[in-house]
Every structure is written in structure tokens, then in C-alpha cells.
CSV table of C-alpha atoms and ligand atoms in Angstrom, one decimal:
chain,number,residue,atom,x,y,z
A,25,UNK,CA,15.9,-14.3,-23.8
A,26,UNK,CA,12.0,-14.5,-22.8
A,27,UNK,CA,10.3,-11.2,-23.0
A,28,UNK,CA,6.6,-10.2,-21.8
A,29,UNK,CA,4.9,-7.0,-22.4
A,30,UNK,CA,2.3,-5.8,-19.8
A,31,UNK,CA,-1.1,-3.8,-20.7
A,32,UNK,CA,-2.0,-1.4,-18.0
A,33,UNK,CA,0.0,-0.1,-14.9
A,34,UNK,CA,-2.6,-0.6,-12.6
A,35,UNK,CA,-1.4,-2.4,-9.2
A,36,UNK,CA,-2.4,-5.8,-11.3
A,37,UNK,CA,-0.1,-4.9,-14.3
A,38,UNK,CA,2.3,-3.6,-11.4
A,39,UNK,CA,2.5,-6.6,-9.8
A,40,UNK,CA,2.3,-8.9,-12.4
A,41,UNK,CA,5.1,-7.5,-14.0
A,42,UNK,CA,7.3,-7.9,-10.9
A,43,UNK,CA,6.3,-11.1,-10.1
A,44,UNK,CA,7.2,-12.3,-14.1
A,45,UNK,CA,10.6,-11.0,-13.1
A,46,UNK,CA,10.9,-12.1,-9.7
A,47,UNK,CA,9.0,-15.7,-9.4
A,48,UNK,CA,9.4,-16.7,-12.8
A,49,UNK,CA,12.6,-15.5,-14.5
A,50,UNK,CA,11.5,-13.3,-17.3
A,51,UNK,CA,14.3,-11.7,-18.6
A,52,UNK,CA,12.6,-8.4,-20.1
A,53,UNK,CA,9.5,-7.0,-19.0
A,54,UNK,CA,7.8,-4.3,-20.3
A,55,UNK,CA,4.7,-2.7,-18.4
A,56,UNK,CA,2.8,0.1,-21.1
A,57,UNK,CA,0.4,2.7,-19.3
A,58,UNK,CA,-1.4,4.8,-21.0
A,59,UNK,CA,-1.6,7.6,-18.7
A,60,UNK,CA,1.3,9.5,-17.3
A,61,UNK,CA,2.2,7.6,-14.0
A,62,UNK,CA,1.3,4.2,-12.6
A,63,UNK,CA,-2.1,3.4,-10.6
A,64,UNK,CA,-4.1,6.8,-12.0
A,65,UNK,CA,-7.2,4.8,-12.7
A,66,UNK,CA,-9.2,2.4,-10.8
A,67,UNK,CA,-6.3,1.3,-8.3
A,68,UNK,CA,-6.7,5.0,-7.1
A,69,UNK,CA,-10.4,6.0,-7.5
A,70,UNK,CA,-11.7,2.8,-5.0
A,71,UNK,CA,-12.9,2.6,-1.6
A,72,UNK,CA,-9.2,2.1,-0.1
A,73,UNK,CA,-11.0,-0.9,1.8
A,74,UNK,CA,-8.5,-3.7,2.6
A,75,UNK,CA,-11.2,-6.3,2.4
A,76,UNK,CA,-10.8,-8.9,5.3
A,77,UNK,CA,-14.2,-10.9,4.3
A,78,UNK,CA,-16.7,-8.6,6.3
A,79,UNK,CA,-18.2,-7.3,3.4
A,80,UNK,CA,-19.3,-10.8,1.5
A,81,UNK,CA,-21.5,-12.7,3.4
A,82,UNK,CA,-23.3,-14.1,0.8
A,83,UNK,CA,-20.2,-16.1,-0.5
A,84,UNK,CA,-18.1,-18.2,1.6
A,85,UNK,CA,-15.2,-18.0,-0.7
A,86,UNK,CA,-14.7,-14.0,-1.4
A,87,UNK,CA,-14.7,-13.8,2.7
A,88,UNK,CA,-12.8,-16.8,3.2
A,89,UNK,CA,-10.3,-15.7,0.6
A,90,UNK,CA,-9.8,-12.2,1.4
A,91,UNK,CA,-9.5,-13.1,5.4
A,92,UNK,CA,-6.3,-15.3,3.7
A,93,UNK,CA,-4.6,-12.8,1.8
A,94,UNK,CA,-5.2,-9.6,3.7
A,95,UNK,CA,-2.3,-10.8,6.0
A,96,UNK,CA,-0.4,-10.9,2.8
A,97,UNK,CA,-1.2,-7.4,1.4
A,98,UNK,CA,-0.7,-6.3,4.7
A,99,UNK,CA,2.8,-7.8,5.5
A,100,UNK,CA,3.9,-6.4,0.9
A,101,UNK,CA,2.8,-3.1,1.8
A,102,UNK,CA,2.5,-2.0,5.7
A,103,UNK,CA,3.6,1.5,5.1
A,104,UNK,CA,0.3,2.1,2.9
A,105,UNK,CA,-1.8,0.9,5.3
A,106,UNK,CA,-3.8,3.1,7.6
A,107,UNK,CA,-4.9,1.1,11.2
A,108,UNK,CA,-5.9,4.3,12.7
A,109,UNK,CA,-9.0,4.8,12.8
A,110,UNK,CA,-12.2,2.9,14.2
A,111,UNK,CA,-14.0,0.2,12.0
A,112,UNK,CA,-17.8,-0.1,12.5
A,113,UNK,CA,-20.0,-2.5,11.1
A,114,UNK,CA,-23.9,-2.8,11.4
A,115,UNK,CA,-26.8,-4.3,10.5
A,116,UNK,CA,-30.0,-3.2,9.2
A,117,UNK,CA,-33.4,-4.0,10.8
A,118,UNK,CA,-35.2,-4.1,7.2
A,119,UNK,CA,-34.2,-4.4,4.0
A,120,UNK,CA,-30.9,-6.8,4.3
A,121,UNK,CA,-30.1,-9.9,3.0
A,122,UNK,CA,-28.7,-10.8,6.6
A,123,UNK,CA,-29.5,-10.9,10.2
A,124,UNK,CA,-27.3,-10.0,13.0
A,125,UNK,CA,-27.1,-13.8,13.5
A,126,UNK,CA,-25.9,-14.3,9.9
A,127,UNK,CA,-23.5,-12.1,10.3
A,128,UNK,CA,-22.0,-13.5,13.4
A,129,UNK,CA,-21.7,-16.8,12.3
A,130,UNK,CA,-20.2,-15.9,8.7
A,131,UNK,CA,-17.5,-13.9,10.4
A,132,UNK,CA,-17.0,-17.3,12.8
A,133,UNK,CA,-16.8,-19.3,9.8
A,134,UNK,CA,-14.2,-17.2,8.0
A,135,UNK,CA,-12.5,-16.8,11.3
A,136,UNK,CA,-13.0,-12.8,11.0
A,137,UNK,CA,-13.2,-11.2,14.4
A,138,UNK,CA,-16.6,-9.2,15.4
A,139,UNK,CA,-16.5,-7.9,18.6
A,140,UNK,CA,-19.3,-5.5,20.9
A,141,UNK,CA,-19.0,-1.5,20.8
A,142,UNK,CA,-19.3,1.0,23.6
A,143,UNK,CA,-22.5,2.4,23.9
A,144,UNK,CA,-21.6,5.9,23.0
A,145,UNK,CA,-20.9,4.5,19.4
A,146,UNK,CA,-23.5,2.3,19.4
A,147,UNK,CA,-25.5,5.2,20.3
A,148,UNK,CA,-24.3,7.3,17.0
A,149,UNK,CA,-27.1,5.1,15.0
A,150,UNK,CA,-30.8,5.0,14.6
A,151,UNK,CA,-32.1,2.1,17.1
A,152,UNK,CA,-35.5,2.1,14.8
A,153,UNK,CA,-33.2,1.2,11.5
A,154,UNK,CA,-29.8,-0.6,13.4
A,155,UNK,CA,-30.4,-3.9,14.8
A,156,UNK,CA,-26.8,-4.3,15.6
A,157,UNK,CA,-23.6,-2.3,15.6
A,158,UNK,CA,-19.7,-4.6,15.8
A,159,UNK,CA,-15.9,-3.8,15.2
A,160,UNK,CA,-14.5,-5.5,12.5
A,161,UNK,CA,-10.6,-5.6,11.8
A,162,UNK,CA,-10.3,-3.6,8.7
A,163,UNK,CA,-7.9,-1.2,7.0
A,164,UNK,CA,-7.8,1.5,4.5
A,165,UNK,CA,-4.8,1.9,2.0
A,166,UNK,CA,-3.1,5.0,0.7
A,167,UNK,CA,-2.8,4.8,-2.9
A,168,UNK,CA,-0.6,7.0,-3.6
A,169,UNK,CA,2.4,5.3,-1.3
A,170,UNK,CA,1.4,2.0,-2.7
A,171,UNK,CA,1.9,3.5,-6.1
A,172,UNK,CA,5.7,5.2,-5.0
A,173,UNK,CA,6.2,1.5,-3.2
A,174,UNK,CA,5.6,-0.1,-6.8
A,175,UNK,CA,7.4,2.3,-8.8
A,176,UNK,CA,10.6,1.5,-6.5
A,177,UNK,CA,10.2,-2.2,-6.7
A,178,UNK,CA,9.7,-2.4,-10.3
A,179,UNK,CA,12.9,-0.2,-10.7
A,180,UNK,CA,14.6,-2.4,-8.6
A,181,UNK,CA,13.7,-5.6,-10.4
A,182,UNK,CA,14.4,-3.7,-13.7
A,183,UNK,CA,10.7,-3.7,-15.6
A,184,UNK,CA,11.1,-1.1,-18.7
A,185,UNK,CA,8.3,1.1,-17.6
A,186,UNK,CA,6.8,3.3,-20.8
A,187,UNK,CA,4.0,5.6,-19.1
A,188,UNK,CA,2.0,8.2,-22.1
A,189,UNK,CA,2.0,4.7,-23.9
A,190,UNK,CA,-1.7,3.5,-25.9
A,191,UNK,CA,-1.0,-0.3,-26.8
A,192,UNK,CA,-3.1,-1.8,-29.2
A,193,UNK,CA,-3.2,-5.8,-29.8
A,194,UNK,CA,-2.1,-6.2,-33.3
A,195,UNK,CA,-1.7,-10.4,-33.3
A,196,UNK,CA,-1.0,-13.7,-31.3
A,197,UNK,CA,0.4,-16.8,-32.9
A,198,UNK,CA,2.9,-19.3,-32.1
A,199,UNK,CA,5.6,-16.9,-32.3
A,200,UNK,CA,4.6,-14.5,-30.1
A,201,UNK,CA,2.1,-11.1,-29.5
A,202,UNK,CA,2.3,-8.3,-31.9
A,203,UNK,CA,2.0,-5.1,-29.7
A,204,UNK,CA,1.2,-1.7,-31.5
A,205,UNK,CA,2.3,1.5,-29.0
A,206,UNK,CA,0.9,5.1,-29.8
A,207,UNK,CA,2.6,8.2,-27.5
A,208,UNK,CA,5.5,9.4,-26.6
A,209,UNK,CA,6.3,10.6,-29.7
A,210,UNK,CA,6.5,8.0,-32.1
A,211,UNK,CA,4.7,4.5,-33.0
A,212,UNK,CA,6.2,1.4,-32.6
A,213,UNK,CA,5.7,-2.3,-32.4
A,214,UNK,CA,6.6,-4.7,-29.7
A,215,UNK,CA,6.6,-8.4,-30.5
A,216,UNK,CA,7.0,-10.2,-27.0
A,217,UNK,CA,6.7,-14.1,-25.9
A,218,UNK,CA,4.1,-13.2,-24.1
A,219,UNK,CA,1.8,-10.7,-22.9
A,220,UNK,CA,-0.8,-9.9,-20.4
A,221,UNK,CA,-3.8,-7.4,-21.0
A,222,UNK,CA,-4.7,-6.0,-17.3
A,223,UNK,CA,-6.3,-2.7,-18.2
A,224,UNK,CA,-9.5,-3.6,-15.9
A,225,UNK,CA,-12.5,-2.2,-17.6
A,226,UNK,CA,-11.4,-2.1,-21.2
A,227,UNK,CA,-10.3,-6.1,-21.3
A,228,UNK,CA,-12.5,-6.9,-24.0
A,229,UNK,CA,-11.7,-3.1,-25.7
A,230,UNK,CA,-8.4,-4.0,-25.6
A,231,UNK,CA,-8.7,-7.8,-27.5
A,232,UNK,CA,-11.4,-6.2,-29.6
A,233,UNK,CA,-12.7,-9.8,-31.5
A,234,UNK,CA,-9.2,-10.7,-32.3
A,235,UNK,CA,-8.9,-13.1,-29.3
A,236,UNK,CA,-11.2,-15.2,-31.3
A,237,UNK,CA,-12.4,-16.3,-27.6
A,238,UNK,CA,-15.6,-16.6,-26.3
A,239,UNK,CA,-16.5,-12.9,-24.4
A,240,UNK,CA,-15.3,-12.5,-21.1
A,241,UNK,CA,-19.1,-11.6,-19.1
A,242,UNK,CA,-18.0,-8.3,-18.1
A,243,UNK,CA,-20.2,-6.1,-16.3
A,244,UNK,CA,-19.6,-2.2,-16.4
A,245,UNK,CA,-20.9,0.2,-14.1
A,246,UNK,CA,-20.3,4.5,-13.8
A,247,UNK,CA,-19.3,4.8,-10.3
A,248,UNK,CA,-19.5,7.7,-8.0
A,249,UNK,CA,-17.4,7.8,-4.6
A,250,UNK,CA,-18.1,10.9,-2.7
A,251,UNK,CA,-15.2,12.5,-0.9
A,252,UNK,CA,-16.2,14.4,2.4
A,253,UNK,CA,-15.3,16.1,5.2
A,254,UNK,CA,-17.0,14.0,8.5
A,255,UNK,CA,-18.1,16.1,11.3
A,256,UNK,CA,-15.9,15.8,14.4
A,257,UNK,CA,-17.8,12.9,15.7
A,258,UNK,CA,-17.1,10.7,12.6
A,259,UNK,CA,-13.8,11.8,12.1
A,260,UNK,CA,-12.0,8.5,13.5
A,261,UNK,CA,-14.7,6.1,12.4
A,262,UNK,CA,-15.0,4.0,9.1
A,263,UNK,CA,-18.6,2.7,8.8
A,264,UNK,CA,-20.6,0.1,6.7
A,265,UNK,CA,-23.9,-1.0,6.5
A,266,UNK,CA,-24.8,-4.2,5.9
A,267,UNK,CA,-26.4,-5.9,3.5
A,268,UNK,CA,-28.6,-4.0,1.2
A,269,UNK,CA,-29.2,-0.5,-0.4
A,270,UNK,CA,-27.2,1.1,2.4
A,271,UNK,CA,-23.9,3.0,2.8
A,272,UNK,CA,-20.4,2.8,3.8
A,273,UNK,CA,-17.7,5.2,4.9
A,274,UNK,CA,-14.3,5.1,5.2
A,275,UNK,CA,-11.2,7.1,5.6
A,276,UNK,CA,-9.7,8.2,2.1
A,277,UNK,CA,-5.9,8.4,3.0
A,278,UNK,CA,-4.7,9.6,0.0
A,279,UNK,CA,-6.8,12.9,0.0
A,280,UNK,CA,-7.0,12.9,4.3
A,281,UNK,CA,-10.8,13.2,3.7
A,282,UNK,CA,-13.7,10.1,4.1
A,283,UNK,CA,-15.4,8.3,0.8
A,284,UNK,CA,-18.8,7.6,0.8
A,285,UNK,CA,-20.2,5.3,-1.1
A,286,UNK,CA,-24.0,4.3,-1.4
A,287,UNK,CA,-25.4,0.7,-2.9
A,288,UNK,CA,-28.0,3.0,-4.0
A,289,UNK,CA,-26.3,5.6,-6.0
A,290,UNK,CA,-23.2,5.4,-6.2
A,291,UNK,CA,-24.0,3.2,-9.0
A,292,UNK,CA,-25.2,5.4,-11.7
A,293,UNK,CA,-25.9,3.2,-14.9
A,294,UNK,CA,-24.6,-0.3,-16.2
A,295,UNK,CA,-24.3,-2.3,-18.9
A,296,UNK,CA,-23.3,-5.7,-20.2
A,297,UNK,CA,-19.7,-5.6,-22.1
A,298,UNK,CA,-21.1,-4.7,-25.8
A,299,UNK,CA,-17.4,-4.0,-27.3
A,300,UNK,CA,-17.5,-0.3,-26.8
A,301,UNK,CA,-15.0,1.0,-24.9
A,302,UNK,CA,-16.0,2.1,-21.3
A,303,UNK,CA,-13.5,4.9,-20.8
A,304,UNK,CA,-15.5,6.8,-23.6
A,305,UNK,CA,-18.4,6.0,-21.7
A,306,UNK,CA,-17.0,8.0,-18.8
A,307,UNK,CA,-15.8,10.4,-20.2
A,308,UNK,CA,-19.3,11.4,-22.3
A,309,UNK,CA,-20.9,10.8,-19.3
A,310,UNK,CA,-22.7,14.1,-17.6
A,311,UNK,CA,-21.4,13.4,-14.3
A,312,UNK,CA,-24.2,15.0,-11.9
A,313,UNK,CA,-23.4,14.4,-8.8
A,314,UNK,CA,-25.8,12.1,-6.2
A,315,UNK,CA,-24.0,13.8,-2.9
A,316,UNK,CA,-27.5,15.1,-1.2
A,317,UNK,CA,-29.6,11.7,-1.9
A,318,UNK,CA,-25.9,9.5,-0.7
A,319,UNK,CA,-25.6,12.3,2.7
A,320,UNK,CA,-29.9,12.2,3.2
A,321,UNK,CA,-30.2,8.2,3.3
A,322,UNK,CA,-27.0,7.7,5.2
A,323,UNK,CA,-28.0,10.3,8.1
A,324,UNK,CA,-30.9,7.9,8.7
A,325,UNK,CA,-29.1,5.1,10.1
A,326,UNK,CA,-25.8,7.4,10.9
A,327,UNK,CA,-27.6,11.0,11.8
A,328,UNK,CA,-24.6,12.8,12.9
A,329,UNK,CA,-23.1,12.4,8.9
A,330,UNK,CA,-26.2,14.9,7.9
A,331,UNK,CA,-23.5,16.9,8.8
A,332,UNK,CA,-20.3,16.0,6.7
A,333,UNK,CA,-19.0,18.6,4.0
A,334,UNK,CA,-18.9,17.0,0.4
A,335,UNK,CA,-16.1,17.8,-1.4
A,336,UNK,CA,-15.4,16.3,-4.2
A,337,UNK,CA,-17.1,13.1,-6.8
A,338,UNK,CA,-15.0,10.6,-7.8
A,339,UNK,CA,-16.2,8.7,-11.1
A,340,UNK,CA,-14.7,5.5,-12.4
A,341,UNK,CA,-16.0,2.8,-14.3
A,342,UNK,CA,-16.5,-0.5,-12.1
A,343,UNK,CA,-15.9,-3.7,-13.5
A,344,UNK,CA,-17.3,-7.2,-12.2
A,345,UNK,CA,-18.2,-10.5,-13.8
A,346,UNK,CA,-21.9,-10.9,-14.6
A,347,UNK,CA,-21.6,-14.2,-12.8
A,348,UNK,CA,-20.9,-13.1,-9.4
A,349,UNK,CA,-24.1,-10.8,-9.8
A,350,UNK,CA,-26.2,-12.9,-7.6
A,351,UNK,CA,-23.7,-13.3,-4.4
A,352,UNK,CA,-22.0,-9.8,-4.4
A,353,UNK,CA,-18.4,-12.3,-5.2
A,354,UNK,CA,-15.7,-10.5,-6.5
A,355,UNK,CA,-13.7,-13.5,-7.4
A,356,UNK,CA,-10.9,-13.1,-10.5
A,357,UNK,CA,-10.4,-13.6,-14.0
A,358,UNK,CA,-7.4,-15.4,-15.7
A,359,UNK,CA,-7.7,-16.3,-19.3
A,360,UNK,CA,-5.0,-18.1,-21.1
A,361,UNK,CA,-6.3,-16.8,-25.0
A,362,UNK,CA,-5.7,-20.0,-27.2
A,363,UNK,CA,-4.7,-21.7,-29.5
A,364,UNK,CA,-1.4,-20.2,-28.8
A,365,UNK,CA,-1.7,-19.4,-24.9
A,366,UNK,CA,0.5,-16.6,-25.9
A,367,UNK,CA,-1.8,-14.4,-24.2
A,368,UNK,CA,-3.6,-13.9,-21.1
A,369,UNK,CA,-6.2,-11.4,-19.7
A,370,UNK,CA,-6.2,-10.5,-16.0
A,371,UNK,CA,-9.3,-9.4,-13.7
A,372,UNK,CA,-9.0,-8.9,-9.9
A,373,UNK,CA,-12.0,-7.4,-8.4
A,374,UNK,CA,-10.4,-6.5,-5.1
A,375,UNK,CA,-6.8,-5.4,-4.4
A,376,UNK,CA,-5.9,-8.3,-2.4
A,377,UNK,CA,-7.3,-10.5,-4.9
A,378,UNK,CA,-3.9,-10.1,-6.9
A,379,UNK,CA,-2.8,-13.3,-4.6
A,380,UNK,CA,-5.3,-15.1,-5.9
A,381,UNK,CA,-4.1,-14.6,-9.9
A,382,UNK,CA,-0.3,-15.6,-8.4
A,383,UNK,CA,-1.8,-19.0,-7.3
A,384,UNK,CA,-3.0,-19.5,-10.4
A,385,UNK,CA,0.0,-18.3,-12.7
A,386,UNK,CA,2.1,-20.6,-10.9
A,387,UNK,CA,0.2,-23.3,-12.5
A,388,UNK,CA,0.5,-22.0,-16.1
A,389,UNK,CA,3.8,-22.9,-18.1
A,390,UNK,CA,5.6,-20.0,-19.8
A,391,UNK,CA,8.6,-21.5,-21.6
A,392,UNK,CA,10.0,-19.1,-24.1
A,393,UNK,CA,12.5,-19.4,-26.8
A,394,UNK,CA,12.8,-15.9,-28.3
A,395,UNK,CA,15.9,-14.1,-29.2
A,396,UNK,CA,16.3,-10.6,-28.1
A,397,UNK,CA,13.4,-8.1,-27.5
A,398,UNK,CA,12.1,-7.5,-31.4
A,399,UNK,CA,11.1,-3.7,-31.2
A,400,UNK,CA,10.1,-1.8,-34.7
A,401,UNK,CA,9.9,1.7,-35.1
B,515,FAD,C1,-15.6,2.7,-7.3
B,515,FAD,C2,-14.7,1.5,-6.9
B,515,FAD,C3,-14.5,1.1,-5.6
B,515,FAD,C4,-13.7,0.0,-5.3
B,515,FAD,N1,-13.5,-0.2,-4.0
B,515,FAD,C5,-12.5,-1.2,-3.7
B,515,FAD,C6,-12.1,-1.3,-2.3
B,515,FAD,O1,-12.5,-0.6,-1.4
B,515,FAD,N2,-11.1,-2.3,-2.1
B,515,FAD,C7,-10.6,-3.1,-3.1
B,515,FAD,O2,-9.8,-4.0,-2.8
B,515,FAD,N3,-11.0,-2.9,-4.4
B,515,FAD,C8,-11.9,-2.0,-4.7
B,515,FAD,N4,-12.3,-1.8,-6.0
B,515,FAD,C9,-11.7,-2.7,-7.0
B,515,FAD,C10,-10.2,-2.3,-7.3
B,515,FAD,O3,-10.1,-0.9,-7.5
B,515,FAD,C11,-9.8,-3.0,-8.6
B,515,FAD,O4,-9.9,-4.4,-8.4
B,515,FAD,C12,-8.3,-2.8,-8.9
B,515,FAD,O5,-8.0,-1.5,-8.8
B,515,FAD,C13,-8.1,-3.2,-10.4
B,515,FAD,O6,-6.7,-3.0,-10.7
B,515,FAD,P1,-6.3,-3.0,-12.2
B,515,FAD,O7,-4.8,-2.8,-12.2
B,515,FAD,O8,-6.8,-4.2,-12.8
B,515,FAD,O9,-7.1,-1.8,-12.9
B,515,FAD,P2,-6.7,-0.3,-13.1
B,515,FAD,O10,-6.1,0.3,-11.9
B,515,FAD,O11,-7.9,0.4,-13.7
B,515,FAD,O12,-5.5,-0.4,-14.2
B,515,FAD,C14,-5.8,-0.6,-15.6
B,515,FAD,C15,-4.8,0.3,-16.3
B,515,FAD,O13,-4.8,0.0,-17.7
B,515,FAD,C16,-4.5,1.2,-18.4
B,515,FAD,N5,-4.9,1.0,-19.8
B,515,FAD,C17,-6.2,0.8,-20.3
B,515,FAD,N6,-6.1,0.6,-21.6
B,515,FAD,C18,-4.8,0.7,-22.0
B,515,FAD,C19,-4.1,0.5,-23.2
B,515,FAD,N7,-4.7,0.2,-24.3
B,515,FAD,N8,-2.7,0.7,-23.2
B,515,FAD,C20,-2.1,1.0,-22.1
B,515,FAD,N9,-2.7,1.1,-20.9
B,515,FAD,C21,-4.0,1.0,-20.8
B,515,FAD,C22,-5.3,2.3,-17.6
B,515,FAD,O14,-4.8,3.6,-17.8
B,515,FAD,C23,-5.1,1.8,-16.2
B,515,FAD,O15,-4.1,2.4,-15.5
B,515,FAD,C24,-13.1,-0.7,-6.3
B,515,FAD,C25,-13.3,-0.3,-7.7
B,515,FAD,C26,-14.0,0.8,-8.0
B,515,FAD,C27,-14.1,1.2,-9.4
């Protein structure tokens, strides 16, 4: 009987834990969350984009990537995928890393399609500050449907799902990883064959130093996404603006409303992974919202958005690895802790990404030899 636990029900713990019982013949798999449902945290409060490559042309292999597993994403989870709407991309005349002609020949390289626009959407943006303005083949996702998608298949595969539940890494040997649980109700212990820490932003929180591994070079940031309300002519568009201190907006299906989001602001502070745990961070964090300065600087490229309602801010730490700093890369993180390899620590920074970490656990060996499940109250 092989048994894993999984740390954070995110769509990375999600799907890890049903591909452990689909692709790799785990017998038992437990997935602990520490909120009260699946996918509350950063696989809810992101930009929806399905990335398809446009966004990264200053690395070949985040566009290239993401132009190969899109198709993927979208063939797992087509009814959480939103098509309808108009997907604009544009260039800046000062101010980006790229020219119109970079652009073009990325997307040819990575096979991405760019194609003209009508001159009444071309017209929706400054000619003094928009050099060029494309359709790109992009999608948004719903996360809420993607979450009841998950929740289905993980019932269906039979993953033990404990939701309320604070794990805690307690030890890792040869014979397997000591799991401490907090909530519903009572503390326990879980001792598993193997487990998998996927809880995003707190990956070094959650090993604390007890990994005895060198640190991961994790980069925090305090996000804000702005939900709003587009004016009539923006309502079917999706926007971005390439590649600087610009903007993008797209359609937020799971509150019907558009996110904006601003290179500029939406970051609002950041820090190196110092051991201290980043939801605290967030939630000590004053929260002032940067709506007006995201809405003024958009409306100079886009004008007609001086006119969108905000509505809401959505603030989430952001997590990247300090070594795709310099070409905007999002590419993944898959540690195998040693000397026992009993544990592994996950990092996707995109959704579709996820593909990426199933490549790489097919090359990792997880022979087991425990008995049953070893729970202690
Ligand atoms: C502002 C922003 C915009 C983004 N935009 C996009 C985008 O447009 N497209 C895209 O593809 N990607 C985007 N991303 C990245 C994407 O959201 C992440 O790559 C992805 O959601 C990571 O999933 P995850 O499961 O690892 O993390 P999460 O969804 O954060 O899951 C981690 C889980 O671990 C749980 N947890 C933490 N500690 C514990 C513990 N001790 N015990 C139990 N549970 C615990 C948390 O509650 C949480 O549910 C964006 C991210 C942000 C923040």
C-alpha cells in the first residue's frame, strides 16, 4: 500500500494528486488545504489568462512552452474556458523591450498566430503611444468551474480530500514524511511514503529549515488585480500591452467583470524569501488601493477605459523564482528534498505549466513499500 499526502489544494496540489492516482498507481492520496474549499488562493486571484506564449518574448522557452500545452489545458478543461471575447495585443512606441518587428517574428518562431485588426479597433488606441495593434489567440478561464471540474475528478479517482486542514512538516527519513494537521477539530499526524509541498508562496514556510536544502530563490510580491466594469466599447475586448510598464485587461469569468492589471502597480512591494511567511505579510498589509493611477496610465494608450467602473481589488501574494527576473520566464520548480527523496516541493508559475511538472515526475521513481496509511490522533 503506497500512500502520499499533498500540501495545498491549489490546481497544482489538485492535479498532482490525481495524476499520483491516475498515472502512477498510488494507492492512497491525501490532498490537505487549509482553507475551506479547493483553489481559494492564487489559482483564483490571477489574471484567468490561458497563456499561449504572447506574453514572453524575451524567453523562447516560456512562449514555446506555453504555445505546447495550452492545447492541453484546453482539451482537460474546455468547459472553463472562455473564447468569447476579442484578444488585442499592442505595442508601445517608447518604453518596451520590443518592437513591432520583435514581436512578429517571436510569435512566428513559437508558431503563435498574430494577425491585422479592423481599423475601428485599431482606432480605440493612442497612434502617438501604439505603434502596432494584432489579435492573438488567447483565452481566459473560469476558476470557479475549473475548481467544481477538480473536485469531481478527484472524487472520482478517490483522493481523501481534508479542506480546514493546517499541515505542518514534522520529518523526512527513509521511512517516510511525518505530517502534523491542525483543524477540523482535532490534531493528528500523517506519516505517508511520500509527500508533496505545493502551497505556492509559503514553499519555504512550509519546509521551514528542516529540508536541510539549499533555499529555493523565491521571490514574493503583494499583488493587486483590479476588477472593473469596461465601458460598452471594451466590453468584448481583452487587451495587453507590450512589453514594459504598461497594462493588460482581460475578461474575469468567474465574477463576469474585467481585471486590470498594471506592470507598474499592480505590484506593490517585494522581497527575497527571508523565512517569514508571506500570507502574514498579506494579511498585515494596508491594502490601499492603486485603481486611479492603474485606470489614468491605461487611458493613455486605451482612452475609452478612462471610463470603466472599478469595483473591487484583489490582493494575493505572487510568487516567481529570482532567476527568471531578467527575462519575465515563468518556468517551474521541482525539488526532490534529499537524502531521502521522500519529499518534493512544487512551483508552477503559470496554470498550464502544471504539464511541465508531469514531464518531469514521470522521470522520478516513487517505489513505496509501506503498509497501510499510519494516521495518529
Ligand atoms: C496576481 C496574479 C496573477 C496571475 N496571473 C496568471 C494568469 O493570468 N495565468 C496563469 O496561468 N497564471 C497566473 N498566475 C500564476 C498562477 O496563479 C499560479 O501559477 C497558480 O495558481 C499556482 O497554483 P498553486 O496550486 O501552486 O498555488 P495556490 O493556488 O496558491 O495553492 C496553494 C494552496 O496551498 C494552501 N496552503 C498553504 N499553506 C498550507 C498548509 N500549511 N497546509 C495546507 N494548505 C496550505 C493554500 O491555502 C492554497 O490553497 C498569477 C498569479 C498571481 C498571484
Amino acid at each position: 500500500m503506497s500512500v502520499a499526502a499533498i500540501i495545498g489544494g491549489g490546481f497544482y496540489g489538485a492535479s498532482i494528486a490525481l495524476y499520483l492516482k491516475r498515472s502512477r498507481g498510488i494507492d492512497q492520496v491525501v490532498l490537505l488545504e487549509r482553507e475551506a474549499s479547493l483553489l481559494s488562493r492564487s489559482s483564483r486571484t490571477n489574471q484567468a489568462r490561458v497563456h499561449r506564449g504572447y506574453h514572453y518574448p524575451r524567453s523562447f522557452t516560456t512562449g514555446y512552452r506555453s504555445m505546447t500545452n495550452a492545447p492541453r489545458f484546453q482539451a482537460d478543461f474546455a468547459p472553463a474556458l472562455q473564447s468569447s471575447f476579442t484578444n488585442l495585443y499592442a505595442v508601445a512606441r517608447r518604453n518596451s523591450k520590443i518592437t513591432s518587428r520583435q514581436m512578429e517574428r517571436f510569435c512566428q518562431e513559437i508558431g503563435a498566430t498574430l494577425s491585422p485588426v479592423s481599423p475601428e479597433l485599431a482606432a480605440l488606441f493612442s497612434p502617438a503611444l501604439v505603434e502596432s495593434v494584432y489579435h492573438a489567440e488567447e483565452q481566459a478561464f473560469d476558476a470557479e468551474i475549473l475548481r467544481r471540474m477538480l473536485m469531481r475528478q478527484l472524487a472520482e479517482a478517490g483522493v481523501e480530500i481534508l479542506t480546514g486542514r493546517e499541515a505542518s512538516l514534522l520529518s523526512h527519513s527513509d521511512d517516510g514524511v511525518r505530517i502534523g494537521i491542525a483543524g477540523g477539530g482535532e490534531a493528528r499526524e500523517l506519516t505517508a511514503d511520500f509527500a508533496f509541498n505545493c502551497t505556492y508562496s509559503r514553499l519555504q514556510t512550509f519546509l521551514g529549515d528542516s529540508a536541510g536544502a539549499e533555499p529555493l530563490g523565491l521571490k514574493h510580491e503583494i499583488s493587486e488585480m483590479l476588477l472593473i466594469e469596461p465601458p460598452p466599447a471594451l466590453s468584448g475586448l481583452g487587451v495587453t500591452v507590450m512589453d514594459g510598464p504598461f497594462f493588460s485587461m482581460m475578461p474575469f469569468p468567474v465574477r463576469g467583470l474585467h481585471s486590470l492589471s498594471h506592470v507598474r502597480y499592480t505590484p506593490h512591494n517585494h522581497w527575497n524569501e527571508d523565512g517569514s511567511d508571506p500570507y502574514r505579510a498579506l494579511s498585515d498589509y494596508e491594502r490601499e488601493s492603486r485603481a486611479d493611477r492603474m485606470i489614468r496610465d491605461a487611458a493613455r494608450y486605451l482612452p475609452a477605459i478612462a471610463q470603466a467602473r472599478p469595483r473591487e481589488s484583489l490582493f494575493e501574494v505572487k510568487t516567481v523564482l529570482t532567476r527568471n527576473e531578467g527575462d519575465d520566464g515563468r518556468p517551474i520548480l521541482l525539488r526532490r528534498h534529499g537524502p531521502h527523496g521522500r519529499l518534493f516541493s512544487v512551483l508552477g508559475g503559470k496554470i498550464d505549466n502544471i504539464y511541465d511538472i508531469f514531464e518531469k515526475l514521470d522521470e522520478e521513481s516513487l517505489s513505496t513499500g509501506r503498509g497501510a496509511p499510519q494516521w495518529t490522533h
